[in-house]
Structure formats: C-alpha cells, structure tokens
Tab-separated table of C-alpha atoms in Angstrom:
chain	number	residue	atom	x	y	z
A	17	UNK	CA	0.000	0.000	0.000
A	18	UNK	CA	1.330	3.471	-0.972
A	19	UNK	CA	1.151	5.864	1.486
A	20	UNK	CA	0.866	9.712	0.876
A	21	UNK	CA	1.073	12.792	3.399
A	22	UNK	CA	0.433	16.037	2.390
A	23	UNK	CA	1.742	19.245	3.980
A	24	UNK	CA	2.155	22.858	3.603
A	25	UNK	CA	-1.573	24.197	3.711
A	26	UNK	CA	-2.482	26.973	5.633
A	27	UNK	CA	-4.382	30.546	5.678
A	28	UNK	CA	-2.972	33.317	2.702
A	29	UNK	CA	-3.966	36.456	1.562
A	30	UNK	CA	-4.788	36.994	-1.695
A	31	UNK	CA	-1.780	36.958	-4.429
A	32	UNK	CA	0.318	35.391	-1.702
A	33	UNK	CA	2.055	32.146	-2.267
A	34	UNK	CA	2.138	28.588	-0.403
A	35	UNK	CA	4.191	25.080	-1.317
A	36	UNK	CA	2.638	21.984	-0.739
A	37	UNK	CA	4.622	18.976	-0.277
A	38	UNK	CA	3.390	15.126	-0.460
A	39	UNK	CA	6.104	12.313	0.956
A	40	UNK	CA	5.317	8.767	-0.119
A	41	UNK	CA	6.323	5.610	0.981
A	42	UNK	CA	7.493	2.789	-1.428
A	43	UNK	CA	10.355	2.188	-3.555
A	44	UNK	CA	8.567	2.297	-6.466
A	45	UNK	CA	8.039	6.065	-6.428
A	46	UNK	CA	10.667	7.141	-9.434
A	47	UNK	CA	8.165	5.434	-11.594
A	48	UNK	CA	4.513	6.666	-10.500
A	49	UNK	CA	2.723	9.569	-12.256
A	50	UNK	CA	1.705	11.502	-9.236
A	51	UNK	CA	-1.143	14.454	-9.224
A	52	UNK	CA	-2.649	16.607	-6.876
A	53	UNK	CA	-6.617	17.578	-7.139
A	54	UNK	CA	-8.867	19.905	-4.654
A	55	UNK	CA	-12.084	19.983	-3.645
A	56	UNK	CA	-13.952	23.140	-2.626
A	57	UNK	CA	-17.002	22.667	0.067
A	58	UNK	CA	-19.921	21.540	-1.779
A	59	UNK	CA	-18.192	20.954	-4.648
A	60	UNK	CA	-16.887	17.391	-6.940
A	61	UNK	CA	-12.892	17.014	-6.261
A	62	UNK	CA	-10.907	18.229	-9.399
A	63	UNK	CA	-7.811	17.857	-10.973
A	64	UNK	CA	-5.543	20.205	-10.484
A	65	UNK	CA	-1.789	18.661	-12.054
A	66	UNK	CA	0.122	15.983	-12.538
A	67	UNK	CA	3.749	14.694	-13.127
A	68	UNK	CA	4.827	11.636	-14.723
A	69	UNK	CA	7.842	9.571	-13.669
A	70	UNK	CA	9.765	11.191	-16.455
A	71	UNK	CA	8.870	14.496	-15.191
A	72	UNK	CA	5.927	15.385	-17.901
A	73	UNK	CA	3.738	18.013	-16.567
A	74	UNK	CA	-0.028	19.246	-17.122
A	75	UNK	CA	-2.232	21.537	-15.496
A	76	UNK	CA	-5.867	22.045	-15.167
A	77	UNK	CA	-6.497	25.303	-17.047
A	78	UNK	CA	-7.618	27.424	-13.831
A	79	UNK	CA	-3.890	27.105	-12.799
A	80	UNK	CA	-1.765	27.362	-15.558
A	81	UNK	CA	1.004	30.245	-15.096
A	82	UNK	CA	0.426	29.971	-11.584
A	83	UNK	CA	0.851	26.511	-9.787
A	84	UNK	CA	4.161	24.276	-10.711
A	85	UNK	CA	3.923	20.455	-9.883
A	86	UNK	CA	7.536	19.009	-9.594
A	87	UNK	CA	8.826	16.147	-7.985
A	88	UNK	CA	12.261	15.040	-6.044
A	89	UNK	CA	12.594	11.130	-6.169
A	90	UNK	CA	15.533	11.211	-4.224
A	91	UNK	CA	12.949	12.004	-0.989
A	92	UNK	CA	10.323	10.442	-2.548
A	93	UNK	CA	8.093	13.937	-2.397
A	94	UNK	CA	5.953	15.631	-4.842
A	95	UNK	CA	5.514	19.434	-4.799
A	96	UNK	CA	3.048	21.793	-5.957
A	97	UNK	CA	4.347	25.455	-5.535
A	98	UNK	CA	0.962	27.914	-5.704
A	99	UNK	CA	1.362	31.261	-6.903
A	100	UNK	CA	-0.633	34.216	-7.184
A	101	UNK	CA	-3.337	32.748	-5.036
A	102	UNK	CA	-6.807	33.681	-5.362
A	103	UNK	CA	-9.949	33.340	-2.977
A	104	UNK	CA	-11.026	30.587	-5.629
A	105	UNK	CA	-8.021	28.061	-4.802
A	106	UNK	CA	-9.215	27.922	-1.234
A	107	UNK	CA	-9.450	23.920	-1.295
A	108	UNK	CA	-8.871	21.174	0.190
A	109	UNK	CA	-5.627	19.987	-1.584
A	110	UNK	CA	-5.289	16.344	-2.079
A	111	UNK	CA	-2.021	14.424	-3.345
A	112	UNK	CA	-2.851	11.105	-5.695
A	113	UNK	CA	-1.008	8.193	-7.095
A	114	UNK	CA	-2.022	7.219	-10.058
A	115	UNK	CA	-2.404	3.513	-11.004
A	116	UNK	CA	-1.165	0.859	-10.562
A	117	UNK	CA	0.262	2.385	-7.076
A	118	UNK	CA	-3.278	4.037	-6.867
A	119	UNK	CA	-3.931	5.585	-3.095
A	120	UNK	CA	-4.720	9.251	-1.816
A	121	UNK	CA	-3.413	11.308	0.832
A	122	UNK	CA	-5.751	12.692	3.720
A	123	UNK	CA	-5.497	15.996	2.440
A	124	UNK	CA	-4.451	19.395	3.674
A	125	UNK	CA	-6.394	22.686	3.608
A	126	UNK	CA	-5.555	26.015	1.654
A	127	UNK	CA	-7.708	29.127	3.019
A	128	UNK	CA	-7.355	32.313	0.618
A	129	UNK	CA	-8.544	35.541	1.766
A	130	UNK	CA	-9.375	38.179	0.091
C-alpha cells in the first residue's frame, strides 16, 4: 500500500504564495505519475496537475502560469508550488497516485482571503 502525506496548507492572503509537499512511501516512487486535485465545500474534487515519472507536466487550465507540480525522487516527495493565489483556490488539496500504485493522501487545507 502506498502511502501519501500532504503538507504545507495553511491561511494566505490573496496573491500570496504557499508550497505543498506530499512524501510517499514505497520504492517504487521514481516510476509513478503523481497528481494533486482539490475539492472546494460543496463541490466534486478536481484535478488540479500531474507529473509523470519522467517528469511530464499538465495543469488544469484554472492554474496554468500559476501553480508548478515538480517532484524530487531522491525524498520520494511531490511538490506543488501555488502562486498568485486567489480566494477561488481555497481547497482542500489532495495528493494522488495514479495507477497501478493508486492511493490518496488525507489531504491538507488552503484558506485564501481576500
């Protein structure tokens, strides 16, 4: 079982900036497309970007120019750095692995103010 945990969430005004980092277990992680997605009370969880084990990126539209997904597979961590934040990101930020290592984190919450 893959195990994910998310960090870096927290309250920031708008235009501010946050990093979110998820660590994952398993020795298979150099290989894993890894994403992150959000979900907004009230609302269906949504993709938000994704890496591939070769580093390929892609981003939902809402966030392109602003958000940056990389990865370091020497510490077995994903990143998503968040720029330019605006009251619509507020989320709760989730970190996946894709299949076949499929498993979600527990989340962590991003609060933008206005």
């Amino acid at each position: 079982q893959v195990q994910l945990v998310e960090s870096g969430g927290g309250l920031v005004q708008a235009g501010g900036s946050l990093r979110l980092a998820c660590a994952a277990s398993g020795s298979t992680f150099s290989r894993r497309a890894m994403g992150w997605y959000r979900q907004a009370p009230g609302k269906q969880r949504d993709f938000v970007a994704a890496i591939t084990g070769s580093g390929n990126t892609s981003y939902a539209d809402s966030v392109k120019g602003r958000f940056t997904i990389s990865r370091d597979n020497a510490v077995t961590t994903v990143y998503l750095q968040m720029n330019s934040l605006k009251p619509e990101d507020t989320a709760v930020y989730y970190c996946k692995s894709f299949p076949p290592f499929a498993s979600w984190g527990q989340g962590t919450q991003v609060s933008v103010s206005s």
